[in-house]
mmCIF file with all atom_site columns, C-alpha atoms in Angstrom:
data_model
loop_
_atom_site.group_PDB
_atom_site.id
_atom_site.type_symbol
_atom_site.label_atom_id
_atom_site.label_alt_id
_atom_site.label_comp_id
_atom_site.label_asym_id
_atom_site.label_entity_id
_atom_site.label_seq_id
_atom_site.pdbx_PDB_ins_code
_atom_site.Cartn_x
_atom_site.Cartn_y
_atom_site.Cartn_z
_atom_site.occupancy
_atom_site.B_iso_or_equiv
_atom_site.pdbx_formal_charge
_atom_site.auth_seq_id
_atom_site.auth_comp_id
_atom_site.auth_asym_id
_atom_site.auth_atom_id
_atom_site.pdbx_PDB_model_num
ATOM 1   C CA . UNK A 1 1   ? 12.651  21.048  1.978   1.00 0.00 ? 98  UNK A CA 1
ATOM 2   C CA . UNK A 1 2   ? 10.974  22.990  -0.795  1.00 0.00 ? 99  UNK A CA 1
ATOM 3   C CA . UNK A 1 3   ? 14.222  22.729  -2.976  1.00 0.00 ? 100 UNK A CA 1
ATOM 4   C CA . UNK A 1 4   ? 14.377  18.909  -2.290  1.00 0.00 ? 101 UNK A CA 1
ATOM 5   C CA . UNK A 1 5   ? 10.806  18.575  -3.477  1.00 0.00 ? 102 UNK A CA 1
ATOM 6   C CA . UNK A 1 6   ? 11.146  20.833  -6.487  1.00 0.00 ? 103 UNK A CA 1
ATOM 7   C CA . UNK A 1 7   ? 14.236  18.851  -7.622  1.00 0.00 ? 104 UNK A CA 1
ATOM 8   C CA . UNK A 1 8   ? 12.383  15.380  -7.146  1.00 0.00 ? 105 UNK A CA 1
ATOM 9   C CA . UNK A 1 9   ? 9.474   16.643  -9.146  1.00 0.00 ? 106 UNK A CA 1
ATOM 10  C CA . UNK A 1 10  ? 11.617  17.737  -12.038 1.00 0.00 ? 107 UNK A CA 1
ATOM 11  C CA . UNK A 1 11  ? 13.472  14.493  -12.119 1.00 0.00 ? 108 UNK A CA 1
ATOM 12  C CA . UNK A 1 12  ? 10.111  12.662  -11.965 1.00 0.00 ? 109 UNK A CA 1
ATOM 13  C CA . UNK A 1 13  ? 8.731   14.436  -14.861 1.00 0.00 ? 110 UNK A CA 1
ATOM 14  C CA . UNK A 1 14  ? 11.742  13.862  -16.862 1.00 0.00 ? 111 UNK A CA 1
ATOM 15  C CA . UNK A 1 15  ? 11.807  10.217  -15.779 1.00 0.00 ? 112 UNK A CA 1
ATOM 16  C CA . UNK A 1 16  ? 15.296  10.514  -14.098 1.00 0.00 ? 113 UNK A CA 1
ATOM 17  C CA . UNK A 1 17  ? 14.102  9.612   -10.486 1.00 0.00 ? 114 UNK A CA 1
ATOM 18  C CA . UNK A 1 18  ? 14.013  5.955   -10.007 1.00 0.00 ? 115 UNK A CA 1
ATOM 19  C CA . UNK A 1 19  ? 11.938  4.148   -7.326  1.00 0.00 ? 116 UNK A CA 1
ATOM 20  C CA . UNK A 1 20  ? 14.773  3.945   -4.905  1.00 0.00 ? 117 UNK A CA 1
ATOM 21  C CA . UNK A 1 21  ? 15.573  7.536   -5.303  1.00 0.00 ? 118 UNK A CA 1
ATOM 22  C CA . UNK A 1 22  ? 11.846  8.448   -4.863  1.00 0.00 ? 119 UNK A CA 1
ATOM 23  C CA . UNK A 1 23  ? 11.704  6.423   -1.644  1.00 0.00 ? 120 UNK A CA 1
ATOM 24  C CA . UNK A 1 24  ? 14.705  7.916   -0.374  1.00 0.00 ? 121 UNK A CA 1
ATOM 25  C CA . UNK A 1 25  ? 13.368  11.492  -1.093  1.00 0.00 ? 122 UNK A CA 1
ATOM 26  C CA . UNK A 1 26  ? 9.837   10.763  0.445   1.00 0.00 ? 123 UNK A CA 1
ATOM 27  C CA . UNK A 1 27  ? 11.478  9.497   3.642   1.00 0.00 ? 124 UNK A CA 1
ATOM 28  C CA . UNK A 1 28  ? 13.499  12.728  3.831   1.00 0.00 ? 125 UNK A CA 1
ATOM 29  C CA . UNK A 1 29  ? 10.414  14.723  3.523   1.00 0.00 ? 126 UNK A CA 1
ATOM 30  C CA . UNK A 1 30  ? 8.531   12.485  6.093   1.00 0.00 ? 127 UNK A CA 1
ATOM 31  C CA . UNK A 1 31  ? 11.415  13.055  8.492   1.00 0.00 ? 128 UNK A CA 1
ATOM 32  C CA . UNK A 1 32  ? 11.061  16.670  8.163   1.00 0.00 ? 129 UNK A CA 1
ATOM 33  C CA . UNK A 1 33  ? 7.283   16.833  8.670   1.00 0.00 ? 130 UNK A CA 1
ATOM 34  C CA . UNK A 1 34  ? 6.508   17.560  5.149   1.00 0.00 ? 131 UNK A CA 1
ATOM 35  C CA . UNK A 1 35  ? 3.761   14.943  4.701   1.00 0.00 ? 132 UNK A CA 1
ATOM 36  C CA . UNK A 1 36  ? 1.762   16.844  2.344   1.00 0.00 ? 133 UNK A CA 1
ATOM 37  C CA . UNK A 1 37  ? 4.878   17.272  0.068   1.00 0.00 ? 134 UNK A CA 1
ATOM 38  C CA . UNK A 1 38  ? 5.735   13.636  0.353   1.00 0.00 ? 135 UNK A CA 1
ATOM 39  C CA . UNK A 1 39  ? 2.006   12.626  -0.742  1.00 0.00 ? 136 UNK A CA 1
ATOM 40  C CA . UNK A 1 40  ? 2.287   15.143  -3.500  1.00 0.00 ? 137 UNK A CA 1
ATOM 41  C CA . UNK A 1 41  ? 5.626   13.673  -4.633  1.00 0.00 ? 138 UNK A CA 1
ATOM 42  C CA . UNK A 1 42  ? 4.124   10.246  -4.887  1.00 0.00 ? 139 UNK A CA 1
ATOM 43  C CA . UNK A 1 43  ? 1.205   11.377  -6.850  1.00 0.00 ? 140 UNK A CA 1
ATOM 44  C CA . UNK A 1 44  ? 3.413   13.218  -9.348  1.00 0.00 ? 141 UNK A CA 1
ATOM 45  C CA . UNK A 1 45  ? 5.867   10.239  -9.649  1.00 0.00 ? 142 UNK A CA 1
ATOM 46  C CA . UNK A 1 46  ? 2.986   7.799   -10.109 1.00 0.00 ? 143 UNK A CA 1
ATOM 47  C CA . UNK A 1 47  ? 1.258   9.877   -12.830 1.00 0.00 ? 144 UNK A CA 1
ATOM 48  C CA . UNK A 1 48  ? 4.524   10.436  -14.798 1.00 0.00 ? 145 UNK A CA 1
ATOM 49  C CA . UNK A 1 49  ? 6.191   7.026   -14.216 1.00 0.00 ? 146 UNK A CA 1
ATOM 50  C CA . UNK A 1 50  ? 3.106   4.697   -14.582 1.00 0.00 ? 147 UNK A CA 1
ATOM 51  C CA . UNK A 1 51  ? 4.898   2.225   -16.861 1.00 0.00 ? 148 UNK A CA 1
ATOM 52  C CA . UNK A 1 52  ? 7.881   1.846   -14.396 1.00 0.00 ? 149 UNK A CA 1
ATOM 53  C CA . UNK A 1 53  ? 8.116   -1.822  -13.270 1.00 0.00 ? 150 UNK A CA 1
ATOM 54  C CA . UNK A 1 54  ? 8.119   -0.585  -9.589  1.00 0.00 ? 151 UNK A CA 1
ATOM 55  C CA . UNK A 1 55  ? 4.943   1.370   -9.765  1.00 0.00 ? 152 UNK A CA 1
ATOM 56  C CA . UNK A 1 56  ? 3.186   -1.544  -7.930  1.00 0.00 ? 153 UNK A CA 1
ATOM 57  C CA . UNK A 1 57  ? 5.689   -0.819  -4.824  1.00 0.00 ? 154 UNK A CA 1
ATOM 58  C CA . UNK A 1 58  ? 5.227   2.797   -5.119  1.00 0.00 ? 155 UNK A CA 1
ATOM 59  C CA . UNK A 1 59  ? 1.427   2.551   -5.128  1.00 0.00 ? 156 UNK A CA 1
ATOM 60  C CA . UNK A 1 60  ? 1.745   0.381   -2.140  1.00 0.00 ? 157 UNK A CA 1
ATOM 61  C CA . UNK A 1 61  ? 3.884   2.956   -0.073  1.00 0.00 ? 158 UNK A CA 1
ATOM 62  C CA . UNK A 1 62  ? 1.656   5.772   -1.337  1.00 0.00 ? 159 UNK A CA 1
ATOM 63  C CA . UNK A 1 63  ? -1.525  3.907   -0.095  1.00 0.00 ? 160 UNK A CA 1
ATOM 64  C CA . UNK A 1 64  ? 0.167   3.016   3.258   1.00 0.00 ? 161 UNK A CA 1
ATOM 65  C CA . UNK A 1 65  ? 1.036   6.654   3.641   1.00 0.00 ? 162 UNK A CA 1
ATOM 66  C CA . UNK A 1 66  ? -2.350  7.737   2.831   1.00 0.00 ? 163 UNK A CA 1
ATOM 67  C CA . UNK A 1 67  ? -3.867  5.259   5.306   1.00 0.00 ? 164 UNK A CA 1
ATOM 68  C CA . UNK A 1 68  ? -1.450  6.392   8.074   1.00 0.00 ? 165 UNK A CA 1
ATOM 69  C CA . UNK A 1 69  ? -2.701  10.093  7.254   1.00 0.00 ? 166 UNK A CA 1
ATOM 70  C CA . UNK A 1 70  ? -6.294  8.961   7.661   1.00 0.00 ? 167 UNK A CA 1
ATOM 71  C CA . UNK A 1 71  ? -6.976  9.601   3.996   1.00 0.00 ? 168 UNK A CA 1
ATOM 72  C CA . UNK A 1 72  ? -8.706  5.953   3.700   1.00 0.00 ? 169 UNK A CA 1
ATOM 73  C CA . UNK A 1 73  ? -10.810 6.437   0.447   1.00 0.00 ? 170 UNK A CA 1
ATOM 74  C CA . UNK A 1 74  ? -7.745  7.535   -1.458  1.00 0.00 ? 171 UNK A CA 1
ATOM 75  C CA . UNK A 1 75  ? -5.633  4.871   0.278   1.00 0.00 ? 172 UNK A CA 1
ATOM 76  C CA . UNK A 1 76  ? -8.010  2.207   -1.010  1.00 0.00 ? 173 UNK A CA 1
ATOM 77  C CA . UNK A 1 77  ? -7.627  3.482   -4.461  1.00 0.00 ? 174 UNK A CA 1
ATOM 78  C CA . UNK A 1 78  ? -3.778  3.635   -4.301  1.00 0.00 ? 175 UNK A CA 1
ATOM 79  C CA . UNK A 1 79  ? -3.698  -0.071  -2.821  1.00 0.00 ? 176 UNK A CA 1
ATOM 80  C CA . UNK A 1 80  ? -6.238  -1.227  -5.432  1.00 0.00 ? 177 UNK A CA 1
ATOM 81  C CA . UNK A 1 81  ? -3.772  0.083   -8.148  1.00 0.00 ? 178 UNK A CA 1
ATOM 82  C CA . UNK A 1 82  ? -0.883  -1.749  -6.370  1.00 0.00 ? 179 UNK A CA 1
ATOM 83  C CA . UNK A 1 83  ? -3.023  -4.885  -6.635  1.00 0.00 ? 180 UNK A CA 1
ATOM 84  C CA . UNK A 1 84  ? -3.660  -4.376  -10.169 1.00 0.00 ? 181 UNK A CA 1
ATOM 85  C CA . UNK A 1 85  ? -0.030  -3.667  -11.078 1.00 0.00 ? 182 UNK A CA 1
ATOM 86  C CA . UNK A 1 86  ? 1.094   -6.850  -9.224  1.00 0.00 ? 183 UNK A CA 1
ATOM 87  C CA . UNK A 1 87  ? -1.567  -9.284  -8.441  1.00 0.00 ? 184 UNK A CA 1
ATOM 88  C CA . UNK A 1 88  ? 0.884   -11.516 -6.322  1.00 0.00 ? 185 UNK A CA 1
ATOM 89  C CA . UNK A 1 89  ? 2.098   -8.866  -4.069  1.00 0.00 ? 186 UNK A CA 1
ATOM 90  C CA . UNK A 1 90  ? 0.606   -9.944  -0.862  1.00 0.00 ? 187 UNK A CA 1
ATOM 91  C CA . UNK A 1 91  ? 1.459   -6.789  1.164   1.00 0.00 ? 188 UNK A CA 1
ATOM 92  C CA . UNK A 1 92  ? -0.939  -4.580  -0.897  1.00 0.00 ? 189 UNK A CA 1
ATOM 93  C CA . UNK A 1 93  ? -4.037  -6.930  -0.157  1.00 0.00 ? 190 UNK A CA 1
ATOM 94  C CA . UNK A 1 94  ? -3.158  -7.121  3.532   1.00 0.00 ? 191 UNK A CA 1
ATOM 95  C CA . UNK A 1 95  ? -3.090  -3.254  3.675   1.00 0.00 ? 192 UNK A CA 1
ATOM 96  C CA . UNK A 1 96  ? -6.068  -2.883  1.564   1.00 0.00 ? 193 UNK A CA 1
ATOM 97  C CA . UNK A 1 97  ? -7.932  -5.398  3.777   1.00 0.00 ? 194 UNK A CA 1
ATOM 98  C CA . UNK A 1 98  ? -6.886  -3.199  6.572   1.00 0.00 ? 195 UNK A CA 1
ATOM 99  C CA . UNK A 1 99  ? -8.239  0.048   4.967   1.00 0.00 ? 196 UNK A CA 1
ATOM 100 C CA . UNK A 1 100 ? -11.599 -1.823  4.289   1.00 0.00 ? 197 UNK A CA 1
ATOM 101 C CA . UNK A 1 101 ? -11.643 -2.859  7.960   1.00 0.00 ? 198 UNK A CA 1
ATOM 102 C CA . UNK A 1 102 ? -11.058 0.765   9.269   1.00 0.00 ? 199 UNK A CA 1
ATOM 103 C CA . UNK A 1 103 ? -13.854 1.820   6.867   1.00 0.00 ? 200 UNK A CA 1
ATOM 104 C CA . UNK A 1 104 ? -16.380 -0.694  8.443   1.00 0.00 ? 201 UNK A CA 1
ATOM 105 C CA . UNK A 1 105 ? -16.432 -2.905  5.569   1.00 0.00 ? 202 UNK A CA 1
ATOM 106 C CA . UNK A 1 106 ? -15.343 -6.125  7.011   1.00 0.00 ? 203 UNK A CA 1
ATOM 107 C CA . UNK A 1 107 ? -16.791 -8.315  4.360   1.00 0.00 ? 204 UNK A CA 1
ATOM 108 C CA . UNK A 1 108 ? -14.370 -6.645  1.821   1.00 0.00 ? 205 UNK A CA 1
ATOM 109 C CA . UNK A 1 109 ? -11.478 -6.821  4.281   1.00 0.00 ? 206 UNK A CA 1
ATOM 110 C CA . UNK A 1 110 ? -11.979 -10.554 4.744   1.00 0.00 ? 207 UNK A CA 1
ATOM 111 C CA . UNK A 1 111 ? -12.194 -10.912 0.887   1.00 0.00 ? 208 UNK A CA 1
ATOM 112 C CA . UNK A 1 112 ? -8.872  -9.236  0.478   1.00 0.00 ? 209 UNK A CA 1
ATOM 113 C CA . UNK A 1 113 ? -6.946  -11.079 3.275   1.00 0.00 ? 210 UNK A CA 1
ATOM 114 C CA . UNK A 1 114 ? -8.327  -14.232 1.632   1.00 0.00 ? 211 UNK A CA 1
ATOM 115 C CA . UNK A 1 115 ? -6.866  -13.137 -1.695  1.00 0.00 ? 212 UNK A CA 1
ATOM 116 C CA . UNK A 1 116 ? -3.496  -12.289 0.171   1.00 0.00 ? 213 UNK A CA 1
ATOM 117 C CA . UNK A 1 117 ? -3.509  -15.836 1.643   1.00 0.00 ? 214 UNK A CA 1
ATOM 118 C CA . UNK A 1 118 ? -4.181  -17.317 -1.673  1.00 0.00 ? 215 UNK A CA 1
ATOM 119 C CA . UNK A 1 119 ? -1.515  -15.413 -3.889  1.00 0.00 ? 216 UNK A CA 1
ATOM 120 C CA . UNK A 1 120 ? 1.458   -16.175 -2.205  1.00 0.00 ? 217 UNK A CA 1
ATOM 121 C CA . UNK A 1 121 ? 3.752   -17.365 -5.074  1.00 0.00 ? 218 UNK A CA 1
ATOM 122 C CA . UNK A 1 122 ? 5.967   -19.988 -3.379  1.00 0.00 ? 219 UNK A CA 1
ATOM 123 C CA . UNK A 1 123 ? 7.331   -20.705 -0.042  1.00 0.00 ? 220 UNK A CA 1
ATOM 124 C CA . UNK A 1 124 ? 9.876   -18.656 1.636   1.00 0.00 ? 221 UNK A CA 1
ATOM 125 C CA . UNK A 1 125 ? 10.013  -16.969 5.124   1.00 0.00 ? 222 UNK A CA 1
ATOM 126 C CA . UNK A 1 126 ? 8.569   -13.742 3.797   1.00 0.00 ? 223 UNK A CA 1
ATOM 127 C CA . UNK A 1 127 ? 5.579   -15.285 2.070   1.00 0.00 ? 224 UNK A CA 1
ATOM 128 C CA . UNK A 1 128 ? 4.949   -17.432 5.012   1.00 0.00 ? 225 UNK A CA 1
ATOM 129 C CA . UNK A 1 129 ? 4.857   -14.264 7.378   1.00 0.00 ? 226 UNK A CA 1
ATOM 130 C CA . UNK A 1 130 ? 2.260   -12.691 4.572   1.00 0.00 ? 227 UNK A CA 1
ATOM 131 C CA . UNK A 1 131 ? -0.023  -15.575 4.634   1.00 0.00 ? 228 UNK A CA 1
ATOM 132 C CA . UNK A 1 132 ? 0.044   -16.027 8.337   1.00 0.00 ? 229 UNK A CA 1
ATOM 133 C CA . UNK A 1 133 ? -0.668  -12.394 8.889   1.00 0.00 ? 230 UNK A CA 1
ATOM 134 C CA . UNK A 1 134 ? -3.661  -12.519 6.499   1.00 0.00 ? 231 UNK A CA 1
ATOM 135 C CA . UNK A 1 135 ? -5.160  -15.739 8.074   1.00 0.00 ? 232 UNK A CA 1
ATOM 136 C CA . UNK A 1 136 ? -4.907  -14.098 11.569  1.00 0.00 ? 233 UNK A CA 1
ATOM 137 C CA . UNK A 1 137 ? -6.624  -11.072 10.459  1.00 0.00 ? 234 UNK A CA 1
ATOM 138 C CA . UNK A 1 138 ? -9.288  -13.163 8.915   1.00 0.00 ? 235 UNK A CA 1
ATOM 139 C CA . UNK A 1 139 ? -9.647  -15.032 12.319  1.00 0.00 ? 236 UNK A CA 1
ATOM 140 C CA . UNK A 1 140 ? -9.578  -11.921 14.407  1.00 0.00 ? 237 UNK A CA 1
ATOM 141 C CA . UNK A 1 141 ? -12.260 -10.037 12.357  1.00 0.00 ? 238 UNK A CA 1
ATOM 142 C CA . UNK A 1 142 ? -14.501 -13.188 11.976  1.00 0.00 ? 239 UNK A CA 1
ATOM 143 C CA . UNK A 1 143 ? -14.222 -13.825 15.518  1.00 0.00 ? 240 UNK A CA 1
ATOM 144 C CA . UNK A 1 144 ? -15.144 -10.322 16.302  1.00 0.00 ? 241 UNK A CA 1
ATOM 145 C CA . UNK A 1 145 ? -18.320 -10.343 14.420  1.00 0.00 ? 242 UNK A CA 1
ATOM 146 C CA . UNK A 1 146 ? -19.149 -13.647 16.028  1.00 0.00 ? 243 UNK A CA 1
ATOM 147 C CA . UNK A 1 147 ? -18.454 -15.934 13.061  1.00 0.00 ? 244 UNK A CA 1
ATOM 148 C CA . UNK A 1 148 ? -16.432 -18.319 15.154  1.00 0.00 ? 245 UNK A CA 1
ATOM 149 C CA . UNK A 1 149 ? -17.171 -21.303 12.836  1.00 0.00 ? 246 UNK A CA 1
ATOM 150 C CA . UNK A 1 150 ? -15.855 -19.404 9.716   1.00 0.00 ? 247 UNK A CA 1
ATOM 151 C CA . UNK A 1 151 ? -12.841 -18.100 11.727  1.00 0.00 ? 248 UNK A CA 1
ATOM 152 C CA . UNK A 1 152 ? -11.743 -21.611 12.461  1.00 0.00 ? 249 UNK A CA 1
ATOM 153 C CA . UNK A 1 153 ? -11.816 -22.459 9.006   1.00 0.00 ? 250 UNK A CA 1
#
């Protein structure tokens, strides 16, 4: 796997590794248990391809991987970058809110789920799913902290 990682790093630095190829490579690293190499490759690609139109999606995937690895503070930063790159990408808000919830910051979580529900740019099945997810999470968290009236809104 070291050769796969090394090759991907070289291509990332040379701007020859597009987002799709990056995702394929990090999936391969992950399947082979090379989670630290996977996270490092995300970091390198983002540092060397920050202007790429798909950077928001890569920040999102990186943040999700960090969250899954329990690196919540760094996940929060990565998902915040995803939101900055694409303010209408609801999945980034949803995952960012989940990170805030895991950190015990429920007010911030509710704020980001609210942003997710409000940023949906059009009606299609995927956007409806994102909005529904965000609203359910808001209701669940507010009900859990005994703010039933707010949860019902």
